[in-house]
Coordinates of C-alpha atoms and ligand atoms in Angstrom, one line a residue:
X18 CA 90.3 97.8 129.2
X19 CA 92.3 94.7 128.0
X20 CA 95.7 94.0 129.6
X21 CA 97.5 92.6 126.6
X22 CA 97.2 92.5 122.7
X23 CA 99.0 90.9 119.7
X24 CA 99.1 94.3 117.9
X25 CA 98.6 97.8 119.0
X26 CA 97.7 100.4 116.4
X27 CA 98.0 103.9 117.6
X28 CA 95.8 106.3 115.7
X29 CA 92.2 106.1 114.4
X30 CA 92.6 107.9 111.1
X31 CA 92.4 106.5 107.5
X32 CA 95.8 104.5 108.0
X33 CA 95.1 103.0 111.5
X34 CA 91.4 102.1 110.8
X35 CA 92.2 100.5 107.3
X36 CA 95.2 98.7 109.0
X37 CA 92.9 97.3 111.8
X38 CA 90.3 96.2 109.2
X39 CA 92.9 94.4 107.1
X40 CA 94.5 92.7 109.9
X41 CA 91.1 91.6 111.1
X42 CA 90.3 90.2 107.7
X43 CA 93.5 88.3 107.7
X44 CA 92.4 86.5 110.8
X45 CA 94.1 88.4 113.6
X46 CA 91.7 88.5 116.4
X47 CA 93.9 90.1 119.2
X48 CA 94.2 93.7 117.7
X49 CA 93.8 97.0 119.8
X50 CA 93.4 100.3 118.2
X51 CA 94.0 103.3 120.4
X52 CA 92.6 106.7 119.5
X53 CA 93.1 109.8 121.7
X54 CA 90.0 111.5 120.6
X55 CA 87.2 110.4 118.3
X56 CA 87.8 108.2 115.2
X57 CA 88.9 110.5 112.2
X58 CA 89.6 113.3 114.7
X59 CA 92.9 114.1 113.1
X60 CA 93.9 114.9 109.5
X61 CA 91.5 112.5 107.9
X62 CA 88.4 114.2 109.5
X63 CA 89.6 117.6 108.0
X64 CA 90.6 116.2 104.6
X65 CA 89.1 117.2 101.3
X66 CA 89.5 113.5 100.6
X67 CA 89.8 114.1 96.8
X68 CA 90.6 110.8 94.8
X69 CA 92.7 110.9 91.8
X70 CA 95.3 108.5 90.0
X71 CA 97.2 111.4 88.5
X72 CA 100.7 110.8 90.2
X73 CA 104.3 110.6 88.8
X74 CA 105.2 107.2 90.4
X75 CA 103.9 103.9 89.6
X76 CA 103.5 102.9 93.4
X77 CA 101.1 105.8 94.2
X78 CA 99.1 105.1 91.2
X79 CA 98.7 101.4 91.9
X80 CA 97.8 102.2 95.5
X81 CA 95.0 104.6 94.5
X82 CA 93.6 102.0 92.0
X83 CA 93.5 99.5 94.9
X84 CA 92.1 101.8 97.3
X85 CA 89.2 102.6 95.1
X86 CA 88.5 98.8 95.0
X87 CA 88.7 98.5 98.7
X88 CA 86.3 101.5 99.2
X89 CA 83.8 100.1 96.8
X90 CA 83.9 96.6 98.6
X91 CA 83.5 98.4 101.8
X92 CA 80.4 100.1 100.8
X93 CA 78.9 96.9 99.7
X94 CA 79.9 95.2 103.0
X95 CA 78.5 98.1 105.2
X96 CA 75.8 99.4 103.1
X97 CA 77.3 103.1 103.8
X98 CA 77.5 105.2 100.9
X99 CA 80.8 107.4 101.0
X100 CA 82.4 107.1 97.7
X101 CA 81.5 109.7 95.1
X102 CA 83.0 108.6 91.7
X103 CA 81.6 111.7 90.0
X104 CA 84.9 112.1 88.0
X105 CA 88.0 114.3 88.5
X106 CA 89.5 116.9 86.2
X107 CA 93.0 118.3 86.2
X108 CA 93.6 121.9 84.9
X109 CA 97.2 122.1 83.9
X110 CA 99.2 125.4 83.2
X111 CA 101.5 125.7 80.1
X112 CA 104.7 125.6 82.4
X113 CA 103.8 121.9 83.4
X114 CA 102.8 120.7 79.8
X115 CA 105.8 118.2 79.5
X116 CA 105.2 116.8 83.0
X117 CA 101.5 116.4 82.3
X118 CA 102.4 114.4 79.1
X119 CA 104.8 112.0 80.9
X120 CA 102.3 111.3 83.8
X121 CA 99.4 110.6 81.3
X122 CA 101.7 108.2 79.4
X123 CA 102.6 106.4 82.5
X124 CA 99.0 106.4 83.7
X125 CA 97.5 105.0 80.4
X126 CA 100.4 102.4 80.4
X127 CA 99.3 101.2 83.8
X128 CA 95.7 100.8 82.5
X129 CA 94.4 103.8 84.4
X130 CA 91.1 105.2 82.9
X131 CA 92.3 108.7 82.1
X132 CA 92.4 110.9 79.1
X133 CA 93.3 114.4 77.9
X134 CA 90.3 116.4 76.9
X135 CA 89.9 119.5 75.0
X136 CA 88.5 122.7 76.2
X137 CA 85.2 122.1 74.4
X138 CA 84.8 118.8 76.3
X139 CA 85.9 120.5 79.5
X140 CA 83.1 123.0 79.1
X141 CA 80.7 120.2 78.8
X142 CA 81.9 118.6 82.0
X143 CA 82.2 122.0 83.8
X144 CA 79.7 124.4 82.2
X145 CA 80.5 127.3 84.2
X146 CA 84.3 127.3 83.7
X147 CA 86.4 130.4 82.6
X148 CA 88.9 128.6 80.2
X149 CA 91.4 131.5 80.2
X150 CA 95.0 130.2 80.9
X151 CA 94.2 126.4 80.8
X152 CA 96.8 124.7 78.7
X153 CA 95.9 120.9 79.0
X154 CA 93.2 119.0 80.9
X155 CA 93.1 115.5 82.3
X156 CA 89.8 113.7 82.9
X157 CA 89.5 110.6 85.1
X158 CA 85.8 109.4 85.1
X159 CA 86.1 107.1 88.0
X160 CA 87.9 109.2 90.5
X161 CA 86.1 111.8 92.7
X162 CA 86.0 112.2 96.4
X163 CA 84.8 110.3 99.6
X164 CA 83.2 111.2 103.0
X165 CA 86.4 110.6 105.1
X166 CA 84.7 110.1 108.6
X167 CA 82.2 107.6 107.2
X168 CA 85.0 105.5 105.5
X169 CA 87.0 105.5 108.8
X170 CA 83.8 104.5 110.7
X171 CA 83.0 101.9 108.3
X172 CA 86.5 100.3 108.4
X173 CA 86.3 100.4 112.2
X174 CA 82.8 98.9 112.3
X175 CA 83.9 95.6 110.6
X176 CA 87.2 95.4 112.5
X177 CA 85.2 95.6 115.6
X178 CA 82.8 93.0 114.4
X179 CA 85.9 90.9 113.7
X180 CA 87.0 91.2 117.3
X181 CA 89.3 94.3 117.3
X182 CA 89.2 96.2 120.5
X183 CA 88.9 99.9 119.7
X184 CA 89.4 102.6 122.5
X185 CA 88.6 106.1 121.6
X186 CA 89.4 109.0 124.2
X187 CA 92.4 106.9 125.1
X188 CA 95.7 108.6 124.8
X189 CA 99.1 106.8 124.5
X190 CA 101.6 108.3 126.8
X191 CA 104.5 105.8 126.8
X192 CA 106.2 102.9 125.1
X193 CA 108.3 100.4 127.0
X194 CA 110.8 98.3 125.5
X195 CA 113.6 96.0 126.8
X196 CA 116.7 94.3 125.0
X197 CA 115.4 96.4 121.8
X198 CA 112.1 94.8 121.8
X199 CA 108.7 96.6 122.4
X200 CA 106.9 95.1 125.5
X201 CA 104.1 97.3 126.4
X202 CA 102.1 100.6 125.5
X203 CA 101.2 102.9 128.3
X204 CA 97.9 104.8 128.0
X205 CA 96.1 107.4 130.2
X206 CA 93.5 104.5 131.1
X207 CA 96.2 101.8 131.8
X208 CA 99.0 99.6 130.5
X209 CA 98.7 97.0 127.7
X210 CA 101.3 94.4 127.1
X211 CA 102.3 93.9 123.5
X212 CA 105.2 92.9 121.4
X213 CA 104.0 94.9 118.4
X214 CA 103.1 98.4 117.8
X215 CA 102.3 100.4 114.7
X216 CA 102.5 104.1 114.8
X217 CA 99.7 105.5 112.6
X218 CA 99.4 108.9 114.7
X219 CA 99.3 111.3 111.7
X220 CA 100.6 114.7 113.1
X221 CA 101.4 113.4 116.3
X222 CA 103.5 110.5 114.7
X223 CA 106.9 112.3 115.6
X224 CA 106.0 112.5 119.3
X225 CA 104.9 109.0 119.4
X226 CA 108.0 107.7 117.7
X227 CA 110.1 109.6 120.3
X228 CA 108.4 107.6 122.9
X229 CA 110.1 104.5 121.3
X230 CA 113.2 106.3 120.8
X231 CA 113.2 106.6 117.0
X232 CA 113.5 109.9 115.5
X233 CA 111.3 110.5 112.3
X234 CA 111.9 113.3 109.6
X235 CA 108.4 114.8 110.0
X236 CA 107.2 118.3 110.0
X237 CA 103.5 119.5 110.4
X238 CA 102.0 122.3 108.5
X239 CA 98.6 124.0 108.8
X240 CA 96.4 123.5 105.8
X241 CA 93.2 125.8 105.5
X242 CA 90.0 125.2 103.6
X243 CA 86.6 127.0 103.1
X244 CA 83.2 126.0 102.0
X245 CA 80.9 128.3 100.0
X246 CA 77.2 127.8 100.0
X247 CA 74.1 129.2 98.3
X248 CA 71.0 127.6 99.3
X249 CA 69.1 129.3 96.6
X250 CA 71.3 128.2 93.6
X251 CA 73.1 125.0 92.5
X252 CA 76.9 125.1 92.2
X253 CA 76.8 123.1 88.9
X254 CA 79.9 121.5 90.2
X255 CA 79.6 117.7 90.2
X256 CA 83.2 116.8 89.7
X257 CA 86.3 117.2 91.7
X258 CA 88.9 119.7 90.3
X259 CA 92.7 119.9 90.9
X260 CA 93.4 123.4 89.4
X261 CA 97.1 124.0 89.0
X262 CA 96.6 127.2 86.9
X263 CA 95.0 129.0 90.0
X264 CA 96.6 127.0 92.7
X265 CA 93.3 125.6 94.2
X266 CA 91.5 122.4 94.5
X267 CA 87.7 121.9 95.0
X268 CA 84.9 119.4 95.0
X269 CA 81.3 119.6 95.6
X270 CA 79.5 119.1 99.0
X271 CA 75.9 118.3 98.1
X272 CA 74.4 120.5 95.1
X273 CA 74.5 123.8 96.8
X274 CA 78.0 124.0 98.5
X275 CA 81.7 123.8 97.2
X276 CA 84.7 122.9 99.3
X277 CA 87.8 124.7 98.2
X278 CA 91.6 124.8 99.3
X279 CA 94.8 126.1 98.1
X280 CA 97.2 124.1 96.1
X281 CA 101.1 123.9 95.4
X282 CA 103.2 125.8 95.1
X283 CA 102.6 127.6 98.3
X284 CA 104.5 128.4 101.5
X285 CA 104.0 125.8 104.2
X286 CA 103.2 127.1 107.7
X287 CA 104.9 124.9 110.3
X288 CA 102.9 124.5 113.5
X289 CA 102.8 122.2 116.5
X290 CA 99.9 119.8 116.2
X291 CA 98.4 120.7 119.6
X292 CA 98.8 124.5 119.1
X293 CA 97.5 125.9 115.9
X294 CA 94.6 128.3 114.8
X295 CA 91.8 126.0 113.8
X296 CA 90.1 128.8 112.0
X297 CA 91.0 130.0 108.4
X298 CA 92.7 133.4 108.1
X299 CA 90.6 136.3 106.7
X300 CA 93.4 136.7 103.9
X301 CA 93.2 133.0 103.0
X302 CA 89.5 133.4 102.9
X303 CA 89.3 136.2 100.5
X304 CA 92.2 135.1 98.3
X305 CA 90.6 131.6 97.9
X306 CA 87.3 133.0 97.0
X307 CA 88.7 135.4 94.5
X308 CA 90.7 132.6 92.7
X309 CA 87.6 130.3 92.6
X310 CA 85.3 133.1 91.2
X311 CA 87.8 133.8 88.6
X312 CA 87.5 130.3 87.3
X313 CA 83.9 129.7 88.2
X314 CA 82.1 133.1 87.9
X315 CA 78.8 131.5 88.8
X316 CA 80.1 131.0 92.3
X317 CA 80.3 134.9 92.8
X318 CA 77.0 134.8 94.7
X319 CA 78.0 132.0 96.9
X320 CA 78.7 132.9 100.7
X321 CA 81.2 131.6 103.0
X322 CA 79.3 128.9 105.1
X323 CA 82.3 127.4 107.0
X324 CA 86.2 127.5 107.1
X325 CA 88.7 125.4 109.1
X326 CA 92.3 124.4 109.4
X327 CA 93.7 121.0 109.6
X328 CA 97.3 119.4 109.5
X329 CA 99.7 118.1 106.9
X330 CA 102.3 115.7 108.2
X331 CA 105.2 116.3 105.8
X332 CA 108.1 113.9 104.9
X333 CA 111.2 115.3 103.1
X334 CA 109.9 113.9 99.7
X335 CA 106.2 114.3 100.2
X336 CA 105.5 110.6 100.4
X337 CA 104.6 108.4 103.2
X338 CA 107.1 106.4 105.3
X339 CA 105.8 102.8 105.7
X340 CA 108.2 100.6 107.5
X341 CA 107.7 97.3 109.3
X342 CA 111.4 96.5 109.4
X343 CA 112.9 99.1 111.7
X344 CA 115.9 98.7 114.1
X345 CA 113.6 98.4 117.1
X346 CA 112.0 95.0 117.1
X347 CA 108.2 95.1 117.2
X348 CA 107.9 98.8 116.1
X349 CA 106.3 99.7 112.8
X350 CA 105.4 103.0 111.2
X351 CA 102.9 104.3 108.7
X352 CA 103.3 108.1 108.9
X353 CA 103.7 111.3 106.9
X354 CA 100.6 111.5 104.7
X355 CA 102.0 114.7 103.2
X356 CA 98.8 116.2 102.4
X357 CA 97.6 113.5 99.8
X358 CA 97.3 110.1 101.5
X359 CA 93.7 109.9 102.2
X360 CA 93.3 108.3 98.8
X361 CA 96.3 105.9 99.4
X362 CA 95.3 104.9 102.9
X363 CA 92.9 102.1 102.3
X364 CA 95.4 100.1 100.2
X365 CA 98.4 101.2 102.5
X366 CA 96.6 99.5 105.6
X367 CA 96.2 96.4 103.4
X368 CA 99.7 96.2 102.3
X369 CA 101.0 96.8 105.7
X370 CA 98.5 94.2 107.2
X371 CA 99.9 91.6 104.6
X372 CA 103.5 92.3 105.5
X373 CA 102.7 92.1 109.3
X374 CA 100.8 88.9 109.0
X375 CA 102.9 87.0 106.4
X376 CA 106.2 88.8 107.1
X377 CA 106.4 88.6 103.3
X378 CA 106.1 91.3 100.7
X379 CA 102.7 92.6 100.1
X380 CA 100.6 92.5 97.0
X381 CA 101.7 95.9 96.0
X382 CA 105.4 96.3 96.7
X383 CA 105.8 99.0 99.3
X384 CA 109.4 98.5 100.2
X385 CA 110.5 101.7 98.4
X386 CA 108.4 103.7 100.9
X387 CA 110.7 102.6 103.8
X388 CA 112.5 104.9 106.2
X389 CA 115.9 104.1 104.7
X390 CA 115.3 105.7 101.4
X391 CA 116.2 109.1 102.9
X392 CA 119.8 107.8 103.8
X393 CA 120.3 105.9 100.6
X394 CA 119.6 108.7 98.2
X395 CA 116.3 107.0 97.1
X396 CA 113.8 109.7 97.9
X397 CA 110.7 110.1 95.5
X398 CA 110.7 112.9 92.9
X399 CA 107.4 114.9 92.7
X400 CA 106.6 116.2 89.3
X401 CA 104.6 119.2 90.2
X402 CA 105.9 119.8 93.4
X403 CA 104.5 119.5 97.0
X404 CA 101.5 117.2 97.6
X405 CA 100.5 117.2 93.9
X406 CA 102.9 114.3 93.5
Ligands
FAD527 C1 92.8 120.2 105.0 C2 93.3 118.7 104.4 C3 93.0 118.5 103.2 C4 93.5 117.2 102.6 N1 93.0 116.9 101.4 C5 93.3 115.7 100.8 C6 92.8 115.2 99.5 O1 92.0 115.8 99.0 N2 93.1 113.9 99.2 C7 94.0 113.1 99.9 O2 94.2 111.9 99.4 N3 94.5 113.6 101.1 C8 94.1 114.7 101.5 N4 94.7 115.2 102.6 C9 95.7 114.2 103.4 C10 95.0 113.3 104.2 O3 93.9 113.6 105.0 C11 95.9 112.6 105.1 O4 97.1 112.3 104.6 C12 95.4 111.4 105.9 O5 94.2 111.6 106.4 C13 96.4 111.1 107.2 O6 95.7 110.0 107.8 P1 96.4 109.4 109.1 O7 95.7 108.3 109.4 O8 97.9 109.2 108.8 O9 96.5 110.7 110.2 P2 95.2 111.0 111.1 O10 93.9 111.1 110.3 O11 95.7 112.4 111.7 O12 95.0 110.0 112.2 C14 96.0 109.9 113.4 C15 95.2 109.7 114.5 O13 96.0 109.4 115.6 C16 95.5 109.9 116.9 N5 96.7 110.1 117.8 C17 97.6 111.0 117.7 N6 98.3 110.7 119.0 C18 97.8 109.9 119.6 C19 98.1 109.3 121.0 N7 99.1 109.8 121.8 N8 97.3 108.2 121.4 C20 96.2 107.8 120.7 N9 95.8 108.3 119.5 C21 96.7 109.4 119.1 C22 95.1 111.2 116.4 O14 94.1 111.7 117.4 C23 94.5 110.9 115.0 O15 93.0 110.7 115.0 C24 94.3 116.4 103.1 C25 94.6 116.8 104.6 C26 94.2 118.1 105.2 C27 94.6 118.4 106.5

């Protein structure tokens, strides 16, 4: 194990791995990424990893657009195929019509390829859909989903080639400072001297931050998902779907399986990241199955093939906190994915790397995501509520 590093990143999820990749691309050679389990063993590995631009605020829309470009380049660079741009469809209920119209206008003004489609066109994209109760539909042809584990491994592979030291199964257990300056990180395998630490520890980010003496407004909630499969029959689902009418999201996994979770509004189940039920509840399974069969009746003869729970790390306004200018010198944070930040992560890693290296603003201005927004009444407003953005 190395004895010192210029920059230590805590966490090997989408944020930490993208940050390591981008720092290494900017020429930093003395980076160390510490991960207590395997890469992508936190929220990222459990993620549905659906990618869509449909957000209320300009910054998230720009971050998604940039993230898709980064992922496309990373595919070329590594030869790995993890980005599925099969399209994304949003099914909107009548009570959200006006918000939908405002969002669509902003997306189109920002040059995003999106359009409102009628029910006839929706049926041509999703032939098995039951159209009852759907008021409006948005279609983004370039969106879709990704394989989150493969994305993280690809970022890490290039970062490693560029000289980054990546230690998996290495847990951070302490952070030392003197005169308000970070000076080392303690792990279960030894100490590493450093003047710069970035906390990208996902659901454990609160605990890591307390090691540095900085309190963060984060809560952790359990998020369940199921997979339905029929080896004898294709699902007919090629696109990712955010279905606000039935409060579910779904996307294909190969031709014979569909991954499904429940969307907002819903009750959050606050848990401790080390003590939660990794399986899905029976009631969740039957309720989710019945909602998806109501919308896609052809899935009625698909069986449950797996189910699991992961974690959302939620901030008070459901947007990440990215801050490299905190009161403690040498301490930065990229935390609080709030159930929707896989798709933002590739670009967030890039923007933060630019800020760290040049000490200047990044190519997309992320200053509005800083921690101080909660004290200065500049929280983000979410149109649809929760992680729908
Ligand atoms: C079920 C589910 C579905 C989701 N669906 C979507 C979606 O469709 N689209 C979307 O955009 N987003 C989605 N999200 C959200 C998205 O996955 C997360 O916002 C994102 O993955 C968070 O990444 P992260 O790098 O911040 O955290 P993580 O992936 O959790 O990474 C943090 C890492 O830090 C490590 N760590 C923690 N403590 C320590 C320590 N002491 N020492 C060393 N390492 C440590 C952990 O082991 C972990 O690997 C979903 C999330 C879940 C749970």
